[in-house]
mmCIF file of C-alpha atoms (C1' of nucleotides) in Angstrom:
data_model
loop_
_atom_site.group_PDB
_atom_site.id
_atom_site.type_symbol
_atom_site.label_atom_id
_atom_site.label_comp_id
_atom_site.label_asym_id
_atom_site.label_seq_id
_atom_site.Cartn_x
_atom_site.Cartn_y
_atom_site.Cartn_z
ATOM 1 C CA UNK M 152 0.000 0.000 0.000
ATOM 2 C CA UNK M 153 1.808 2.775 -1.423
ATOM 3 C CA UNK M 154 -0.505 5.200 0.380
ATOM 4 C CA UNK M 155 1.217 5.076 3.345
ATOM 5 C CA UNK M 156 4.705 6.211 1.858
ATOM 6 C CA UNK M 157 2.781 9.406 1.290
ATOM 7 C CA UNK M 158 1.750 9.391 4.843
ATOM 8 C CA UNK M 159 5.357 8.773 6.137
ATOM 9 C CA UNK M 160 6.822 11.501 4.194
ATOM 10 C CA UNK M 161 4.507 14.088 6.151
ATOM 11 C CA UNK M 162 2.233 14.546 3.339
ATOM 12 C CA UNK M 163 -1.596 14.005 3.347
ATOM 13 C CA UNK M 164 -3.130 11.302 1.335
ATOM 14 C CA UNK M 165 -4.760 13.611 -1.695
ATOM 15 C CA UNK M 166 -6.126 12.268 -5.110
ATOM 16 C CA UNK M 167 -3.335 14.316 -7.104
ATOM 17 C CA UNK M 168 -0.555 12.454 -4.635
ATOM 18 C CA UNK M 169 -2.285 9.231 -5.117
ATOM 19 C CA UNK M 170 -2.228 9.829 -9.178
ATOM 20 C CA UNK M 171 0.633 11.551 -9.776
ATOM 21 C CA UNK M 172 2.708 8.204 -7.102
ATOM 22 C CA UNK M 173 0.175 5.616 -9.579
ATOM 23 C CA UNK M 174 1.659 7.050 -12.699
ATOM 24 C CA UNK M 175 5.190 7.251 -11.674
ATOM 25 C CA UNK M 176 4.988 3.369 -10.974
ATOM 26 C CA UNK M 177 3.274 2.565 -13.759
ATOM 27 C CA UNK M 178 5.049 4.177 -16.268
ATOM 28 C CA UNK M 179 7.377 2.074 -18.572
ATOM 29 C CA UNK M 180 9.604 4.908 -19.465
ATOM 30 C CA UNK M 181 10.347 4.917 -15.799
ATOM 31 C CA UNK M 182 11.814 8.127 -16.619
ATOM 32 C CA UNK M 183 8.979 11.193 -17.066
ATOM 33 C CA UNK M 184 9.152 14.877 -17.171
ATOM 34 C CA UNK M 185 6.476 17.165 -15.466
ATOM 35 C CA UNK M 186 4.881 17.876 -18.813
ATOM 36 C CA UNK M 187 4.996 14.081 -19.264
ATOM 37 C CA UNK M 188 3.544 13.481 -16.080
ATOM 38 C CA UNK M 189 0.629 16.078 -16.779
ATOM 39 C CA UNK M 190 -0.327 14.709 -20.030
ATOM 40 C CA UNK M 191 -0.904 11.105 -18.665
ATOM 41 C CA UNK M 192 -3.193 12.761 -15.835
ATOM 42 C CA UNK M 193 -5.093 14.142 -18.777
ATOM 43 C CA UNK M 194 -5.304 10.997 -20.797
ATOM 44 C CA UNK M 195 -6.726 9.408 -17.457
ATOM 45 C CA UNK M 196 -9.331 12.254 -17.462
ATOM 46 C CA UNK M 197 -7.533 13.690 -13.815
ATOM 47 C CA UNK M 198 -7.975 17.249 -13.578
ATOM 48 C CA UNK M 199 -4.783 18.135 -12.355
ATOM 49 C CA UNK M 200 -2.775 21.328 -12.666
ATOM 50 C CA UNK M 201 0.829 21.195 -13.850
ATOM 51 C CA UNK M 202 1.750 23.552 -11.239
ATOM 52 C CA UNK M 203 0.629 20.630 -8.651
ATOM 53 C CA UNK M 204 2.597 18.322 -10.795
ATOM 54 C CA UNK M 205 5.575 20.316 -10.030
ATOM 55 C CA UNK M 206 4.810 20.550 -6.552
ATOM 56 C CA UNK M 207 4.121 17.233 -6.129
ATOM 57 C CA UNK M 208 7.022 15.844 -7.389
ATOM 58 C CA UNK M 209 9.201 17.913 -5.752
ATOM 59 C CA UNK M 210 7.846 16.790 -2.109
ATOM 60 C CA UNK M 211 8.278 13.203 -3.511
ATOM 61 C CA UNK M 212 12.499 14.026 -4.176
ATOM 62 C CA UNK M 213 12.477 15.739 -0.680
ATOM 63 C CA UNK M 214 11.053 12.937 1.002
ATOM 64 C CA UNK M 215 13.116 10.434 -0.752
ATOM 65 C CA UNK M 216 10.016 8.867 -2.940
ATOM 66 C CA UNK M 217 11.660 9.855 -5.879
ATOM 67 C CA UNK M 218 14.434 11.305 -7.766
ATOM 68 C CA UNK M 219 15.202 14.369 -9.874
ATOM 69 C CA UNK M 220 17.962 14.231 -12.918
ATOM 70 C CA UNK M 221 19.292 17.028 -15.447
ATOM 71 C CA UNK M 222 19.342 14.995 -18.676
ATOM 72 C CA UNK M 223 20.369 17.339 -22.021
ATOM 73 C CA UNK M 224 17.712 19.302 -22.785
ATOM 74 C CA UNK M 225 15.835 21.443 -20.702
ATOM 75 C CA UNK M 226 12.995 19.314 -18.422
ATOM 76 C CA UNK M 227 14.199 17.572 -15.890
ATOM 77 C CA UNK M 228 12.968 14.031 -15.594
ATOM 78 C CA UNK M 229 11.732 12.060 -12.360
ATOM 79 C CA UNK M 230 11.555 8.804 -11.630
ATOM 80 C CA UNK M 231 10.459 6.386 -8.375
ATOM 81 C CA UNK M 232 13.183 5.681 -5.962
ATOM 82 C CA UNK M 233 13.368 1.900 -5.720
ATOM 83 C CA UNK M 234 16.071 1.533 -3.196
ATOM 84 C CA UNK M 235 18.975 0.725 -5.952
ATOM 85 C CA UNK M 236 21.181 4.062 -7.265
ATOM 86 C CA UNK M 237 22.180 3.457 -10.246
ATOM 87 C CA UNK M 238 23.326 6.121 -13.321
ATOM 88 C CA UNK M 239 21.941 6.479 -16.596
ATOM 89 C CA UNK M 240 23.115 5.658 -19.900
ATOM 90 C CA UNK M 241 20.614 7.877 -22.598
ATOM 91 C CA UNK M 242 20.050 7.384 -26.449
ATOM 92 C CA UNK M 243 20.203 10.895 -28.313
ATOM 93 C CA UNK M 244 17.944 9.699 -30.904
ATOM 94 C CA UNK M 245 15.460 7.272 -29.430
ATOM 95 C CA UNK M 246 15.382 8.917 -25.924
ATOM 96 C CA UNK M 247 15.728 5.651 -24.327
ATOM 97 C CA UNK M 248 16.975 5.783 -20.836
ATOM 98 C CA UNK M 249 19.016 2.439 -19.798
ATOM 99 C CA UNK M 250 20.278 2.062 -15.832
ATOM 100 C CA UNK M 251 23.652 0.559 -14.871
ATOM 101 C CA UNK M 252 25.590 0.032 -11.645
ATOM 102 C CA UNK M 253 29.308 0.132 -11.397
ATOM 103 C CA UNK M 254 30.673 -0.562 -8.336
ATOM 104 C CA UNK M 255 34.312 -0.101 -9.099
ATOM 105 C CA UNK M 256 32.998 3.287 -11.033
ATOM 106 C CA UNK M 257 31.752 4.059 -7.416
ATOM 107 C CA UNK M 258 34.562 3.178 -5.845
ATOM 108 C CA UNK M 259 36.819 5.205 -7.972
ATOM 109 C CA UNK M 260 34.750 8.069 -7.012
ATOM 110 C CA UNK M 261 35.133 7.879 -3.633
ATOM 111 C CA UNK M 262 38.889 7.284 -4.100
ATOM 112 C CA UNK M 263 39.117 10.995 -5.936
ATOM 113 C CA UNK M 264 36.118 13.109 -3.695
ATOM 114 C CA UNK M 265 38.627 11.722 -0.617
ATOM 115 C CA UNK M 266 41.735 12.531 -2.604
ATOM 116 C CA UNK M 267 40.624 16.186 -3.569
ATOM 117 C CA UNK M 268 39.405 16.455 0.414
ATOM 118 C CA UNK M 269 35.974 16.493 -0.491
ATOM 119 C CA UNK M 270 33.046 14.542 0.978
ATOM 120 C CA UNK M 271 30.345 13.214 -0.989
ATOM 121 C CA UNK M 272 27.148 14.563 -1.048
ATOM 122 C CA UNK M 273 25.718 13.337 -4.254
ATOM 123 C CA UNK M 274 26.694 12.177 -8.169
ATOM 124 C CA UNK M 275 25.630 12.612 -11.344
ATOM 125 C CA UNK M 276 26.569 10.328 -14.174
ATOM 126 C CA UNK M 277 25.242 9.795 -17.461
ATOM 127 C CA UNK M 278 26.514 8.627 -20.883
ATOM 128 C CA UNK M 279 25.366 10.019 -23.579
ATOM 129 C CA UNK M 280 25.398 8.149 -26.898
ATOM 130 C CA UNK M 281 22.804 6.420 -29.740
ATOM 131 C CA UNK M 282 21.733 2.647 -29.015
ATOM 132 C CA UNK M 283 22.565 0.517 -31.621
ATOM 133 C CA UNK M 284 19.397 -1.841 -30.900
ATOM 134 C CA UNK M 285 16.759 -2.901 -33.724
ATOM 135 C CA UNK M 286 14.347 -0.850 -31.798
ATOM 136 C CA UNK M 287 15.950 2.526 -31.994
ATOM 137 C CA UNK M 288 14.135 4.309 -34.904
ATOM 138 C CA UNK M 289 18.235 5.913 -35.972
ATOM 139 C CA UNK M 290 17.081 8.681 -37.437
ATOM 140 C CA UNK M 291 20.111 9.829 -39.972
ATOM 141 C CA UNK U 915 47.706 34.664 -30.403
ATOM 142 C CA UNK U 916 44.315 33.086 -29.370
ATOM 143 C CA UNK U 917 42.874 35.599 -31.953
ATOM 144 C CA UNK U 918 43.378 33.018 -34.341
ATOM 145 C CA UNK U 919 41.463 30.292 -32.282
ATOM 146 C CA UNK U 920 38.340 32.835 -33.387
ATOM 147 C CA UNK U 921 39.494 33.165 -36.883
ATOM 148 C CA UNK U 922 40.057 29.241 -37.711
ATOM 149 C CA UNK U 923 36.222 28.037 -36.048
ATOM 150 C CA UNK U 924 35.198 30.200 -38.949
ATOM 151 C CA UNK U 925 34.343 33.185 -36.954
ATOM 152 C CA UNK U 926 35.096 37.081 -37.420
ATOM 153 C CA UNK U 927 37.712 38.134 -34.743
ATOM 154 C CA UNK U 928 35.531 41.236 -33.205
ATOM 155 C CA UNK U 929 35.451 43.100 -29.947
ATOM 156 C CA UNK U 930 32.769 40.977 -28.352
ATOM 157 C CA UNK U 931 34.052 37.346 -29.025
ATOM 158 C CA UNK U 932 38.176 38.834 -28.499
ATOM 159 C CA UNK U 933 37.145 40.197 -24.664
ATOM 160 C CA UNK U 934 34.960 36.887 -23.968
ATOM 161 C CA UNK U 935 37.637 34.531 -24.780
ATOM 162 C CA UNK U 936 40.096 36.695 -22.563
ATOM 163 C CA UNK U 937 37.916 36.325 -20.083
ATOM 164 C CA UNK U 938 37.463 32.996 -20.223
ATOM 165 C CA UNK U 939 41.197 32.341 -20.148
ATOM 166 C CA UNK U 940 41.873 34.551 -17.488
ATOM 167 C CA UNK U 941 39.326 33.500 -15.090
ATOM 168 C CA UNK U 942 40.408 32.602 -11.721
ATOM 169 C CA UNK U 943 37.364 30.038 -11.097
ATOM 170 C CA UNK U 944 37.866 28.612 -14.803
ATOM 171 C CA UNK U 945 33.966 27.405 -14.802
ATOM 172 C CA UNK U 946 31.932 30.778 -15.615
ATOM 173 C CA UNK U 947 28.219 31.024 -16.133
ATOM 174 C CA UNK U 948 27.126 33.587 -18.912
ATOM 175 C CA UNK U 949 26.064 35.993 -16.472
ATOM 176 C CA UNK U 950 29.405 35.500 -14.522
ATOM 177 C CA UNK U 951 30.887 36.608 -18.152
ATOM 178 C CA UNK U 952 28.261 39.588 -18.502
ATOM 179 C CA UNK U 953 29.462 40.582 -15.407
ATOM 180 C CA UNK U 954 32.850 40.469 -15.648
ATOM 181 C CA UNK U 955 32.455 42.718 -18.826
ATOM 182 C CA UNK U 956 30.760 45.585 -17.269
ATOM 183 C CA UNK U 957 33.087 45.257 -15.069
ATOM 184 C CA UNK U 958 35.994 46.027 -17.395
ATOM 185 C CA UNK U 959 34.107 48.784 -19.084
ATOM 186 C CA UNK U 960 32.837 46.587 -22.129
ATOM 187 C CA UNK U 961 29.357 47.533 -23.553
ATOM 188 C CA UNK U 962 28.939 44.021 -24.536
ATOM 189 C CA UNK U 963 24.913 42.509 -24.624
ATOM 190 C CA UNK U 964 24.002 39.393 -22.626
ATOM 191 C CA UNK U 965 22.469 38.242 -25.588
ATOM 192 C CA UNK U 966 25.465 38.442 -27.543
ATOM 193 C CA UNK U 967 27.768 36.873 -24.510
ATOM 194 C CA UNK U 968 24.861 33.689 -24.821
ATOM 195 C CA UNK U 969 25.380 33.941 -28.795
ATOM 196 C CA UNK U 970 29.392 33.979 -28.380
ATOM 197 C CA UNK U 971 29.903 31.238 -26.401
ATOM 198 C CA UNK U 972 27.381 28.989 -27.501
ATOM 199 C CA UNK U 973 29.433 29.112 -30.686
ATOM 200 C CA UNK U 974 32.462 28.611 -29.361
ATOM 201 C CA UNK U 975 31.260 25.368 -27.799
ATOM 202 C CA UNK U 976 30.177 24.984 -31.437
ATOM 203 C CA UNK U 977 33.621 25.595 -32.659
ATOM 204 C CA UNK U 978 35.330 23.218 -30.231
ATOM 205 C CA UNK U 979 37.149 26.483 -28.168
ATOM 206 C CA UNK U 980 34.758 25.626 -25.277
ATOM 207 C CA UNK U 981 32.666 23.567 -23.484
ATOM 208 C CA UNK U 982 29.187 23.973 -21.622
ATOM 209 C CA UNK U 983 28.243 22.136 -18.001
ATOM 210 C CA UNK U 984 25.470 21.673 -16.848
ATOM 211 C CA UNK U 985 25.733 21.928 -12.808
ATOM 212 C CA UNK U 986 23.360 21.812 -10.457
ATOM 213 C CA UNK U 987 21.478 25.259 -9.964
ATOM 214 C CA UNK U 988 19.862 26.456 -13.201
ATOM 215 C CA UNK U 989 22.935 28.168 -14.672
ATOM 216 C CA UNK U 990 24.891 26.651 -17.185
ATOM 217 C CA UNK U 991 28.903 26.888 -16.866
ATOM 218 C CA UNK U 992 31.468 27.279 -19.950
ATOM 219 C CA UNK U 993 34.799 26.517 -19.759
ATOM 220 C CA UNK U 994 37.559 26.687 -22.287
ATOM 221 C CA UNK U 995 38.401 23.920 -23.535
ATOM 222 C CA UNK U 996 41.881 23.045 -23.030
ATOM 223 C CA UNK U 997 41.982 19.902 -24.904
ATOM 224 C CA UNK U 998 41.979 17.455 -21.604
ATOM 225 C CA UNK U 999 38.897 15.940 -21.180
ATOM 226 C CA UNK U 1000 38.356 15.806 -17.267
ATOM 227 C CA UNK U 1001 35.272 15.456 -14.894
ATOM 228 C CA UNK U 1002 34.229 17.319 -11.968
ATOM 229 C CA UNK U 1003 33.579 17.512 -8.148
ATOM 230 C CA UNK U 1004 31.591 20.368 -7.396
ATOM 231 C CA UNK U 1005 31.392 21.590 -3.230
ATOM 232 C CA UNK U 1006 27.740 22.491 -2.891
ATOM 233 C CA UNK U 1007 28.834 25.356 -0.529
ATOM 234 C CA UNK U 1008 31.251 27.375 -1.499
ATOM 235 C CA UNK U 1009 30.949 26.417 -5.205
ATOM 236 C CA UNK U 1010 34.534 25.413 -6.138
ATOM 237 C CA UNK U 1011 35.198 23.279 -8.521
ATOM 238 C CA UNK U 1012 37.582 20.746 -8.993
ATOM 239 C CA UNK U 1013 38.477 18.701 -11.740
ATOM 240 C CA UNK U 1014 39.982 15.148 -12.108
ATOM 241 C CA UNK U 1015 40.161 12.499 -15.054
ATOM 242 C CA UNK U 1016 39.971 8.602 -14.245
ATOM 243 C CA UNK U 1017 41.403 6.157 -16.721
ATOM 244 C CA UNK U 1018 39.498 3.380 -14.843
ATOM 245 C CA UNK U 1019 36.008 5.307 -15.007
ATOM 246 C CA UNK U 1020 36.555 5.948 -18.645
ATOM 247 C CA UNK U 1021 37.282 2.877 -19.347
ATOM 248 C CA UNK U 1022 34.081 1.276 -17.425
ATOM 249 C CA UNK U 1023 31.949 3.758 -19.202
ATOM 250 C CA UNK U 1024 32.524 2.247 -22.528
ATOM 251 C CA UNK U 1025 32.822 -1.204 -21.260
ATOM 252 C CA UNK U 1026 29.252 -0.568 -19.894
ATOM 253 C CA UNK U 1027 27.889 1.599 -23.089
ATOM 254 C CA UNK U 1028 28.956 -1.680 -25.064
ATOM 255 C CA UNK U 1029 27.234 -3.931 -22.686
ATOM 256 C CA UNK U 1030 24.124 -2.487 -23.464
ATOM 257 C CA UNK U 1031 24.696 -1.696 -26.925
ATOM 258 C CA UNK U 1032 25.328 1.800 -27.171
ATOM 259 C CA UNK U 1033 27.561 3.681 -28.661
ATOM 260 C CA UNK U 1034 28.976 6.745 -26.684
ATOM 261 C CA UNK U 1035 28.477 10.269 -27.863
ATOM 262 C CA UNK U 1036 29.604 11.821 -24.885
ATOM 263 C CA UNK U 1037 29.141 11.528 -20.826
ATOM 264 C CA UNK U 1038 29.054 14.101 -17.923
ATOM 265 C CA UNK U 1039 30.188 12.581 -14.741
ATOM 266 C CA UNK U 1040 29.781 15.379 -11.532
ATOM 267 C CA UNK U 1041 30.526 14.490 -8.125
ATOM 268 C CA UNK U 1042 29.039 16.932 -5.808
ATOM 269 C CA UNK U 1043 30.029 16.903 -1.994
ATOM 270 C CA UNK U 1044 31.685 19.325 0.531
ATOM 271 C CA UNK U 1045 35.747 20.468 0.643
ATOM 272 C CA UNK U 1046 36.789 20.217 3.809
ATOM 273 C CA UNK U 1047 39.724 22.236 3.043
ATOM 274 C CA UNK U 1048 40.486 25.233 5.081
ATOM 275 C CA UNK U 1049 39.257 28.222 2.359
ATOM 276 C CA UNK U 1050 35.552 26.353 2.515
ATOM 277 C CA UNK U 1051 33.676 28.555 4.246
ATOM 278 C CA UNK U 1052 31.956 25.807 5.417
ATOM 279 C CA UNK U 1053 28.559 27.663 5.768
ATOM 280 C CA UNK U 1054 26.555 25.503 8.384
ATOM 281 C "C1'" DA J 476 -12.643 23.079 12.288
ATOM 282 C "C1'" DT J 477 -8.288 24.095 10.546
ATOM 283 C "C1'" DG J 478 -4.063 23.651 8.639
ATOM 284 C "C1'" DT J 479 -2.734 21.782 4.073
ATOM 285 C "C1'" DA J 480 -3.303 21.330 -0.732
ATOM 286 C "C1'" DT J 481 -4.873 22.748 -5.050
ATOM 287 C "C1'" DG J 482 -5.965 25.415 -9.358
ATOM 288 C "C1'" DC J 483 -5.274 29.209 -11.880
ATOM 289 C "C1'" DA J 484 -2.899 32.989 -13.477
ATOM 290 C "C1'" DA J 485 0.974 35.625 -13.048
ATOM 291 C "C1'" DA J 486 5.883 35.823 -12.002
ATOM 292 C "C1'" DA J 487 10.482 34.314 -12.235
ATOM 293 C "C1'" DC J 488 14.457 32.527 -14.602
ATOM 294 C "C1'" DA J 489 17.614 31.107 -18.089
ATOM 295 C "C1'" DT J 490 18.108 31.273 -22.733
ATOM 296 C "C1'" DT J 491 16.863 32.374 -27.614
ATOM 297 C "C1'" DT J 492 15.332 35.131 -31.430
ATOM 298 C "C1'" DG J 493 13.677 39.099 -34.635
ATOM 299 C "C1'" DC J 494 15.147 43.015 -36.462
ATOM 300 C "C1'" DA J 495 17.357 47.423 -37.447
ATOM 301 C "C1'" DC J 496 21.870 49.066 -37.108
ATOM 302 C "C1'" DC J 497 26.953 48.479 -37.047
ATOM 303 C "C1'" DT J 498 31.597 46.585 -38.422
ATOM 304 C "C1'" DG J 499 35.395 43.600 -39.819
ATOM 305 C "C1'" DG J 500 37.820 41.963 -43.872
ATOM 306 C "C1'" DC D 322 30.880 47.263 -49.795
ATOM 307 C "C1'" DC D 323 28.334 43.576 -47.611
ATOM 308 C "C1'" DA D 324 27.910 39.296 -45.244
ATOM 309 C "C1'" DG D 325 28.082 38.524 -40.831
ATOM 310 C "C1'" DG D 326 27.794 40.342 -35.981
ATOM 311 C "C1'" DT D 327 25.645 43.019 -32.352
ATOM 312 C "C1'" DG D 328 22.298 45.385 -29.140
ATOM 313 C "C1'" DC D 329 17.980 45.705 -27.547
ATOM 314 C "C1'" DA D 330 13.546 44.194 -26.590
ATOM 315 C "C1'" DA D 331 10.398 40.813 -27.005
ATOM 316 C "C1'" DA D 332 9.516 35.852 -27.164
ATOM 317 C "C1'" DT D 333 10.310 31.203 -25.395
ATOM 318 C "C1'" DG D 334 10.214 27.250 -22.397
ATOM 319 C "C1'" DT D 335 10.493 25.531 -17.863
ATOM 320 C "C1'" DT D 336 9.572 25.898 -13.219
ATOM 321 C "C1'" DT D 337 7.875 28.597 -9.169
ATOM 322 C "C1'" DT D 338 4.696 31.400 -6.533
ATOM 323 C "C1'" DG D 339 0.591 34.289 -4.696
ATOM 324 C "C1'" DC D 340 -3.771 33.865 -3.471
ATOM 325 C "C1'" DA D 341 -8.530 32.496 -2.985
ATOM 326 C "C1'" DT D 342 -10.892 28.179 -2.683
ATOM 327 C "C1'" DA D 343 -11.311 23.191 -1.535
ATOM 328 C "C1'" DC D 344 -10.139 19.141 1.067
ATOM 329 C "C1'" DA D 345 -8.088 15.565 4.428
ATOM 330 C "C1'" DT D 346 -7.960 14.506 9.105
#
DNA sequence: ATGTATGCAAAACATTTGCACCTGG
DNA sequence: CCAGGTGCAAATGTTTTGCATACAT
């Protein structure tokens, strides 16, 4: 019962919440913008404002429901915090968003943030590049 | 003569794009945001647009003479490029930045991009924590 | 009941663009 | 001279916010 991560995180239980936590789990992109977010509410006939999209979401980051990333170009995308960090690897053409884990990657950077006397807060890390899968409409 | 830099990406050497790349090279912090850059030109007396500081160095990233970060905090940086590829660990309080290059990471990146069938394009790797150096004005 | 949440519209930001004027080669 | 560059103001796209109303507990 997902309804009571909502609870836990301070938050009252609200349809939007409710919606906005269904879509985010339900989504096989895994990977959605506010915009996209607010455009499946509408296809589900939710009358939700993207301004409480935005707000929504970020609760969810502050409370640890969800994450926040800076792909290339402009929206930021969200997705559910499972328990698992892992980086990104994104195609430029198709948009598709594949997850990896390194462990000597994150070991390295530990290794440097200690080196350069600095102590981890966060990471970002994403590769860039075009998947070479049948399923990647390469466009040129 | 770094005038030349201008002239060989194809580009007119004027006033605007001659005090922006002098700027760039003799930044202290070496990671500048375009307002940082506006700044820094009023400062020195230049009557130089912020429109025309966006339109300079976007083409120098363009052009290879520079390239464009995307940190945490709205802003994009530039930096010149000085033809090593390196990453960077940013402290989230007094903003330096510091940068490193891993042979290991880099070579785990495209072991994993091959993995899952990609092929890279390009990959921004940020490690943001604290310095716990003495100049941090560690601010809480 | 009452403190939160929401919707809407307006504001805030970073960045880009249209257009008339200027300038480097 | 003239294509390309610039300044300014207005437009853009994303995200945030103010405020009056609505809702969960």
């Amino acid at each position: 019962m997902e309804n009571q991560d909502i609870r836990k995180a301070g938050l009252k239980v609200t349809l939007p919440r409710v919606k906005i936590l269904e879509i985010l789990e339900s989504s096989d992109a895994r990977h959605m913008t506010a915009e996209d977010v607010y455009k499946e509410l509408l296809d589900r006939g939710e009358e939700i404002g993207l301004a409480t999209v935005y707000r929504v979401l970020t609760q969810f980051v502050n409370a640890g429901l969800a994450e926040k990333h800076h792909f290339e170009g402009g929206q930021a995308v969200f997705e559910l915090d499972r328990g698992h960090h892992h980086d990104h690897i994104v195609c430029q053409q198709c948009g598709k968003v594949a997850e990896f884990y390194d462990e000597t990657i994150e070991s390295c950077q530990r290794a440097i943030a200690a080196k350069h006397g600095f102590e981890i807060t966060d990471h970002s890390l994403i590769i860039y590049g075009r998947c070479v899968r049948q399923n990647c409409p390469n466009k040129s």
